[in-house]
Short mmCIF file of C-alpha atoms in Angstrom, two decimals:
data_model
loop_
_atom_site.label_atom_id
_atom_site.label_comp_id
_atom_site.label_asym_id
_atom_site.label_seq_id
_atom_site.Cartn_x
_atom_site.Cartn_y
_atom_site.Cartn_z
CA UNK A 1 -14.29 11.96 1.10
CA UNK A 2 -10.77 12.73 1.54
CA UNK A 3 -9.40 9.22 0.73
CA UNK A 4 -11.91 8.51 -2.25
CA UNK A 5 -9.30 10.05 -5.16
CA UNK A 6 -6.51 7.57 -3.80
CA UNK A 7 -9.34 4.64 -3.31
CA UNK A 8 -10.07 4.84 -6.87
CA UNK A 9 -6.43 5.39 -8.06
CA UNK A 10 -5.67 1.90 -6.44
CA UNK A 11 -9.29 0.12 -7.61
CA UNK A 12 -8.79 1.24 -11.19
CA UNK A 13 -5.05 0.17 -11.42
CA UNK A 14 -2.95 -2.86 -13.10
CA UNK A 15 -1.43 -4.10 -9.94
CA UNK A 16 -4.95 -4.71 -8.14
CA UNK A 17 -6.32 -6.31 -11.34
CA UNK A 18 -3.01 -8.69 -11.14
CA UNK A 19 -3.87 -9.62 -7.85
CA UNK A 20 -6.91 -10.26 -7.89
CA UNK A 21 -6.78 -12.56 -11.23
CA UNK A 22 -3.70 -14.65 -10.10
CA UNK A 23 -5.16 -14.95 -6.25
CA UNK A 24 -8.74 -15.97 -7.81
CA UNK A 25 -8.12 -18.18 -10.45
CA UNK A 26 -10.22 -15.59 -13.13
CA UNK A 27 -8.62 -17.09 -16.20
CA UNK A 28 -11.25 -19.99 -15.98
CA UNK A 29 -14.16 -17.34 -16.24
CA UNK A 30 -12.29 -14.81 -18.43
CA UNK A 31 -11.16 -17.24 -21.08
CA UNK A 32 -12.95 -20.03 -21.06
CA UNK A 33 -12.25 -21.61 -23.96
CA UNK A 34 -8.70 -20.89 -23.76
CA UNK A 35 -8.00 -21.95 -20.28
CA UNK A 36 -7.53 -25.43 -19.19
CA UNK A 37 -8.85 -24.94 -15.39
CA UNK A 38 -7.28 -28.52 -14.24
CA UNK A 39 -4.56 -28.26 -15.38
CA UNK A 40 -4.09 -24.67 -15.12
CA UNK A 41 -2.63 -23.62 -18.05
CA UNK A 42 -3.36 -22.64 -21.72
CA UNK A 43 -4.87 -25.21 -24.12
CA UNK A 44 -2.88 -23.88 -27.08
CA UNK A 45 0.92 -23.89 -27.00
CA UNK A 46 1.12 -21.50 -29.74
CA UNK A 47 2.34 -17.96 -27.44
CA UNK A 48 0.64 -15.65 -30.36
CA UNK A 49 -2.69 -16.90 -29.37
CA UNK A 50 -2.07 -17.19 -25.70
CA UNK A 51 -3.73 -13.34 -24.32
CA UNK A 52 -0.89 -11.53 -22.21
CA UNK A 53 -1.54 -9.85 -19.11
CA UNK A 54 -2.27 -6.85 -20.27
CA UNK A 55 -5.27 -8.12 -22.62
CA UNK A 56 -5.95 -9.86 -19.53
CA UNK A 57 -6.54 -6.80 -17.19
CA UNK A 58 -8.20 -5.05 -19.95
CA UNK A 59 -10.86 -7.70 -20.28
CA UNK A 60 -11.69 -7.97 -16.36
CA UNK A 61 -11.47 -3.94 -16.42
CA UNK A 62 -14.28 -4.35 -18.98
CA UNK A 63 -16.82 -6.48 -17.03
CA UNK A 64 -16.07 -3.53 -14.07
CA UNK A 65 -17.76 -0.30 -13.17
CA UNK A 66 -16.36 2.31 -10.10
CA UNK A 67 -18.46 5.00 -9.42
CA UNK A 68 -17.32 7.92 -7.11
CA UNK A 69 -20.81 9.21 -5.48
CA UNK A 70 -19.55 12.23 -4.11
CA UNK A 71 -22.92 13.44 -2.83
CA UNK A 72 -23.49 10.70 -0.57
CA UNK A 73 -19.55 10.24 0.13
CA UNK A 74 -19.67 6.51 -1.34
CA UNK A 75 -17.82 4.28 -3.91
CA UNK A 76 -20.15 1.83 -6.02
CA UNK A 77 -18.27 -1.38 -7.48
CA UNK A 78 -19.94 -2.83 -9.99
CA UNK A 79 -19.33 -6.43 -11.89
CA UNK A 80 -20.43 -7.95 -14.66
CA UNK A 81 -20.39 -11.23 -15.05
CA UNK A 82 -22.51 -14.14 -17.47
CA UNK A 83 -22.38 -15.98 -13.73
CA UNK A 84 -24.04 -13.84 -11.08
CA UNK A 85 -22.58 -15.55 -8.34
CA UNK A 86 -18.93 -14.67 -9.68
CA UNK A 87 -20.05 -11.37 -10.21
CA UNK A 88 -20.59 -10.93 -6.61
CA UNK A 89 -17.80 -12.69 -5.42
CA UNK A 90 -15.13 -10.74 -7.88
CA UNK A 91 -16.63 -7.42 -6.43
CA UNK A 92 -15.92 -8.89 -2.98
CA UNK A 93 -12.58 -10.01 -4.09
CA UNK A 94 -11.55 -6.45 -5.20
CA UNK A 95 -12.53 -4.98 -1.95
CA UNK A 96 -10.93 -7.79 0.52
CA UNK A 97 -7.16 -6.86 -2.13
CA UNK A 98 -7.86 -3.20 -1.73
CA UNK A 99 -7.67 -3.83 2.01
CA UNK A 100 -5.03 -6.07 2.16
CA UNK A 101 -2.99 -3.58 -0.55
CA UNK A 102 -3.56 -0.40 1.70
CA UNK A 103 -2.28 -2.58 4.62
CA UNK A 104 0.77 -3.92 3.13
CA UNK A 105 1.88 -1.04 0.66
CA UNK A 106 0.44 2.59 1.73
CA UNK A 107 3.10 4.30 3.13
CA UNK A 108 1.98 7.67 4.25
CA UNK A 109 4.76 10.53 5.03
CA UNK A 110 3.53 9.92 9.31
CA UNK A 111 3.72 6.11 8.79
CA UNK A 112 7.79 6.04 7.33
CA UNK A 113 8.39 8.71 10.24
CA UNK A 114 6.40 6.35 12.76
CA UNK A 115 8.78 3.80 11.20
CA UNK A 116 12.05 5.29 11.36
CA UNK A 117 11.30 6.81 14.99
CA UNK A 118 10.27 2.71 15.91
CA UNK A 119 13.75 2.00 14.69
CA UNK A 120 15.72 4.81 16.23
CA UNK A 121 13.81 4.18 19.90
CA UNK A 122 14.81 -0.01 19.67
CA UNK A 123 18.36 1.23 18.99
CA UNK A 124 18.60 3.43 21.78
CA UNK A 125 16.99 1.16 24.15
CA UNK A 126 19.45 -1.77 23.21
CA UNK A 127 22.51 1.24 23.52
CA UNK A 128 20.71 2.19 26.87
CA UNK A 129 20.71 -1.54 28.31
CA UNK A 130 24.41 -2.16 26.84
CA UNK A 131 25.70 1.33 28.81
CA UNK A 132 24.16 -0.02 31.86
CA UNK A 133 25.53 -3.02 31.72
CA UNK A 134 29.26 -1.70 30.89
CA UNK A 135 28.59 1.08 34.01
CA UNK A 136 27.77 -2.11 36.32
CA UNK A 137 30.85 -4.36 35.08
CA UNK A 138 32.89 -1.15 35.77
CA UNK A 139 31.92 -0.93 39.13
CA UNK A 140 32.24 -5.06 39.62
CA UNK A 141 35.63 -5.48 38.20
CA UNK A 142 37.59 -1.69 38.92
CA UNK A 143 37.73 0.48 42.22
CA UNK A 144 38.11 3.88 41.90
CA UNK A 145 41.40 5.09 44.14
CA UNK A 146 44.64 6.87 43.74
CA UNK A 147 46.40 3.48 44.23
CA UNK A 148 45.49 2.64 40.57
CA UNK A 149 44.56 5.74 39.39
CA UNK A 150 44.53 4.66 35.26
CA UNK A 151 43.07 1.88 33.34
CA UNK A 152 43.37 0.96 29.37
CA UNK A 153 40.00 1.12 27.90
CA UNK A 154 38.52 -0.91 24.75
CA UNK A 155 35.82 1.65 22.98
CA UNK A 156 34.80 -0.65 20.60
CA UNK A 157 30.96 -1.14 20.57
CA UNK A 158 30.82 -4.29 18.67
CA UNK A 159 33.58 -6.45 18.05
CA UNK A 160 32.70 -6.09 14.02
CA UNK A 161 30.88 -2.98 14.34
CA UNK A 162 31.53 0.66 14.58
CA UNK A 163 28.72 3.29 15.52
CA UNK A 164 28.66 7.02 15.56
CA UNK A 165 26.92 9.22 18.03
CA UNK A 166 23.13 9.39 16.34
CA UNK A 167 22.26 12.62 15.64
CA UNK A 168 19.89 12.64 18.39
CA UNK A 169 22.49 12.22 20.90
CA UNK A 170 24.16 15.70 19.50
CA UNK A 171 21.07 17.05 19.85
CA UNK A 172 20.57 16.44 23.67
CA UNK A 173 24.12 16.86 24.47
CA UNK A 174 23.90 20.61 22.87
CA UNK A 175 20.03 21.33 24.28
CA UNK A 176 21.42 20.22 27.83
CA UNK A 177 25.26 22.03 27.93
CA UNK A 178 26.53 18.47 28.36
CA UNK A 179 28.55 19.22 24.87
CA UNK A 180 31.66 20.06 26.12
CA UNK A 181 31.97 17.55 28.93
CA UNK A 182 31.44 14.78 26.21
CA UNK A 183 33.74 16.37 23.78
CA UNK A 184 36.83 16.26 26.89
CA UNK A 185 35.76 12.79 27.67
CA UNK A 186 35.82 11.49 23.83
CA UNK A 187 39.19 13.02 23.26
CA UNK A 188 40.75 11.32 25.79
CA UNK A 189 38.77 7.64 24.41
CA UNK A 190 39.61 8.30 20.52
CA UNK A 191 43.06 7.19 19.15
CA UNK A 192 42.27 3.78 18.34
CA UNK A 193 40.11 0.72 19.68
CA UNK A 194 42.19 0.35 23.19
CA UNK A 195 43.07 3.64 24.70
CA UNK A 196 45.75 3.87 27.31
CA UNK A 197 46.08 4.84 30.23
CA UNK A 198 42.58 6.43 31.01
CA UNK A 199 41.97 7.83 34.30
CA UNK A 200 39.35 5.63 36.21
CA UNK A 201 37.39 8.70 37.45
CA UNK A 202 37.29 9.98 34.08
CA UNK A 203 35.87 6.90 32.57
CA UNK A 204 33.79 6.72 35.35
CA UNK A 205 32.38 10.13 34.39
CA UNK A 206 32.37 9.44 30.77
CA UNK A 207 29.97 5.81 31.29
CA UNK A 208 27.50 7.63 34.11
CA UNK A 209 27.10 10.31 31.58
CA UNK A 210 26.85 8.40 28.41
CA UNK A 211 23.73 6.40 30.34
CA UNK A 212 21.87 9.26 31.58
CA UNK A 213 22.20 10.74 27.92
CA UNK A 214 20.64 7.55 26.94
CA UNK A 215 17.63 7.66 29.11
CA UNK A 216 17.20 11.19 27.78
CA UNK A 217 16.90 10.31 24.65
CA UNK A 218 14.87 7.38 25.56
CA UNK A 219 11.79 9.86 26.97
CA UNK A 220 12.44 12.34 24.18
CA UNK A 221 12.42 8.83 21.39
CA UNK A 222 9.33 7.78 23.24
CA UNK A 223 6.91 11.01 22.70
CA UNK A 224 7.82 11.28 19.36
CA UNK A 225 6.75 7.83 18.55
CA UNK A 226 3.31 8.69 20.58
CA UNK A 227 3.21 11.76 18.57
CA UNK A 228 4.10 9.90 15.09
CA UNK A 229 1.27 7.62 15.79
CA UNK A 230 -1.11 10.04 15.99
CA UNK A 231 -0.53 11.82 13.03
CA UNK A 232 -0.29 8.13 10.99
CA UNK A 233 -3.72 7.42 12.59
CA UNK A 234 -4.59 11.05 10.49
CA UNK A 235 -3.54 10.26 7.12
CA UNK A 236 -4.65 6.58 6.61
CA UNK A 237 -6.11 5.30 3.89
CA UNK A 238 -9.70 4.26 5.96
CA UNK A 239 -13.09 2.93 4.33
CA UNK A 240 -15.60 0.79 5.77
CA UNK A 241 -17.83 -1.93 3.89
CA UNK A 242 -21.55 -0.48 3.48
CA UNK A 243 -22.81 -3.41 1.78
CA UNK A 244 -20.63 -6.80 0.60
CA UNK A 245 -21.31 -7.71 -3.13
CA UNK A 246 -24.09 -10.83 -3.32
CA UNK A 247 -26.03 -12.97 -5.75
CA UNK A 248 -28.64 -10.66 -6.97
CA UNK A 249 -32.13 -11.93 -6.61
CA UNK A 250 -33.54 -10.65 -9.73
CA UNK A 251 -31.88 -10.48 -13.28
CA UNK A 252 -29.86 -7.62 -13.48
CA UNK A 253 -28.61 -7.57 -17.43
CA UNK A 254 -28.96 -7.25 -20.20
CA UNK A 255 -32.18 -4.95 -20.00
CA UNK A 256 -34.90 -6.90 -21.39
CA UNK A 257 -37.32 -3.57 -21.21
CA UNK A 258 -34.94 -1.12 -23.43
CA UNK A 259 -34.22 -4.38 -26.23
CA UNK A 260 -37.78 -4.57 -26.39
CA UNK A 261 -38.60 -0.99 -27.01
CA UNK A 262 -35.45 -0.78 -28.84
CA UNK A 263 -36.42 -3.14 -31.31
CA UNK A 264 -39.90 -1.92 -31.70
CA UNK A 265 -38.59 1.94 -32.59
CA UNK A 266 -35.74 0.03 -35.36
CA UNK A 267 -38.86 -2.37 -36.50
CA UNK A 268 -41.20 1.07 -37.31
CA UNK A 269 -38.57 3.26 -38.47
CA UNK A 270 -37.22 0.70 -40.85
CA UNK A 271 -41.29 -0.37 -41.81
CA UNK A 272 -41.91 3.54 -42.70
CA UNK A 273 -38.28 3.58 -44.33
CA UNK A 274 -39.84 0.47 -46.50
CA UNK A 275 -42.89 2.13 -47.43
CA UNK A 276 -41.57 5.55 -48.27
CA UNK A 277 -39.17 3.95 -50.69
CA UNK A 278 -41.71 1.52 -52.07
CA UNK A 279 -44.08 4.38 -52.47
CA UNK A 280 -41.54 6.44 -54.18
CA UNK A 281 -40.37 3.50 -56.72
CA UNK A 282 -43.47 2.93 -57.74
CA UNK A 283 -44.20 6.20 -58.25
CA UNK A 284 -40.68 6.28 -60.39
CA UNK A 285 -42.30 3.25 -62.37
CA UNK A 286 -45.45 4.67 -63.22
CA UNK A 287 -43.83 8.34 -64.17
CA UNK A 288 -41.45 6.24 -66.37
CA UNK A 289 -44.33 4.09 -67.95
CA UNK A 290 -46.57 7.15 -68.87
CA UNK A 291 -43.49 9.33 -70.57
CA UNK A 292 -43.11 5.82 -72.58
#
């Protein structure tokens, strides 16, 4: 009941009706005598006469019917069609697009910050993995003494790429009181992409703590995105198929019943019409022949 307003928004609109022509080759059944179905294209060259996609839509809007049924929480789609058996299958068309539209365009508010939580948690693992890595070179290739006590230091991250501290990272660093043991250790790496002259224990300090901030923000990255895909699960656009669209079994339209009875209330009303105004002309007539 909640998702029937947008259900119908998206079944009633141009960019379904597109779809589903161009995937389903309607021009045949729209146009037949305009359409040249093996060759696929229009028999007249003359662009004036060829309908455009708007006149299009509007004529497969016209052989459809949705119907919200609030009551019993249900949307009807109705087709008509001179072929029954394309009737059926273009009301099964518009409900296998409708899926695959939902799927591949519905962005919900929880679903872009599902998304954007997705990307944030693969950047910090790959940051995470990269620290770790730098930490266990450090320890491979340096030893920590007062024999060497200072080492120059490349802070580049990327060789063509330059990164900030994500927002998230602030975050932590101020939640935790870490803010001010970053900020000493940064001062001492900024200045350029090789920094001279930087104590070992100090960089020492500034990679174990850069790694545990990472695996901080890893945990806190990783219930958000448990939490984000719980509220997506909330807002999506759900239905479920009662009934697939098929060949009906008995003739649907036009109404034979109500062209019968139709006809037979035109037929007396214009047969009493006829003899009220034949009774009154020759009434006319024979007034007219007696004052002569």
């Amino acid at each position: 009941a909640s998702s029937s307003p947008q259900l119908m928004a998206i079944l009633q609109s141009r960019t379904l009706a597109e779809r589903v022509i161009e995937k389903y080759g309607l021009l045949a059944h729209l146009y037949p005598q305009l359409w040249d179905e093996k060759n696929k294209k229009w028999m007249t060259d003359n662009l004036a006469q060829t309908p455009k996609m708007e006149d299009i839509v509007d004529g497969l809007k016209a052989r459809l019917k949705f119907k919200d049924d609030k009551k019993n929480q249900l949307i009807k789609v109705y087709a008509y069609m001179l072929n029954p058996k394309i009737s059926a299958d273009l009301v099964n068309a518009y409900i296998h697009e409708l899926s695959l539209y939902i799927n591949e365009n519905a962005f919900t508010s929880s679903k872009r910050n599902r998304i954007f939580v997705e990307e944030q948690l693969e950047r910090n693992k790959a940051d995470l993995l990269e620290a770790g890595k730098e930490l266990s070179n450090f320890y491979v290739t340096n030893k920590v003494s007062n024999v060497i006590p200072k080492m120059d230091v490349d802070v580049r991250v990327g060789k063509n790429e330059k990164r900030e501290m994500p927002t998230a990272d602030l975050k932590i660093l101020k939640t935790n009181g870490l803010q001010s043991k970053f900020d000493q250790v940064s001062e001492k790496l900024k200045g350029g992409q090789v920094v001279k002259d930087v104590p070992q224990r100090v960089y020492l300090q500034y990679l174990t703590l850069r790694v545990q901030l990472l695996e901080q923000i890893n945990t806190f990255l990783s219930q958000q995105y448990e939490m984000t895909k719980i509220e997506e699960s909330k807002e999506d656009l759900k239905f479920e198929v009662i009934d697939w669209a098929r060949v009906p079994e008995r003739k649907f339209r036009p109404e034979r019943l109500k062209i019968v009875m139709a006809t037979f209330l035109m037929s007396f009303f214009l047969a009493g019409f006829y003899v009220f105004f034949r009774e009154y002309w020759e009434r006319a007539g024979q007034e007219k022949r007696r004052d002569a």
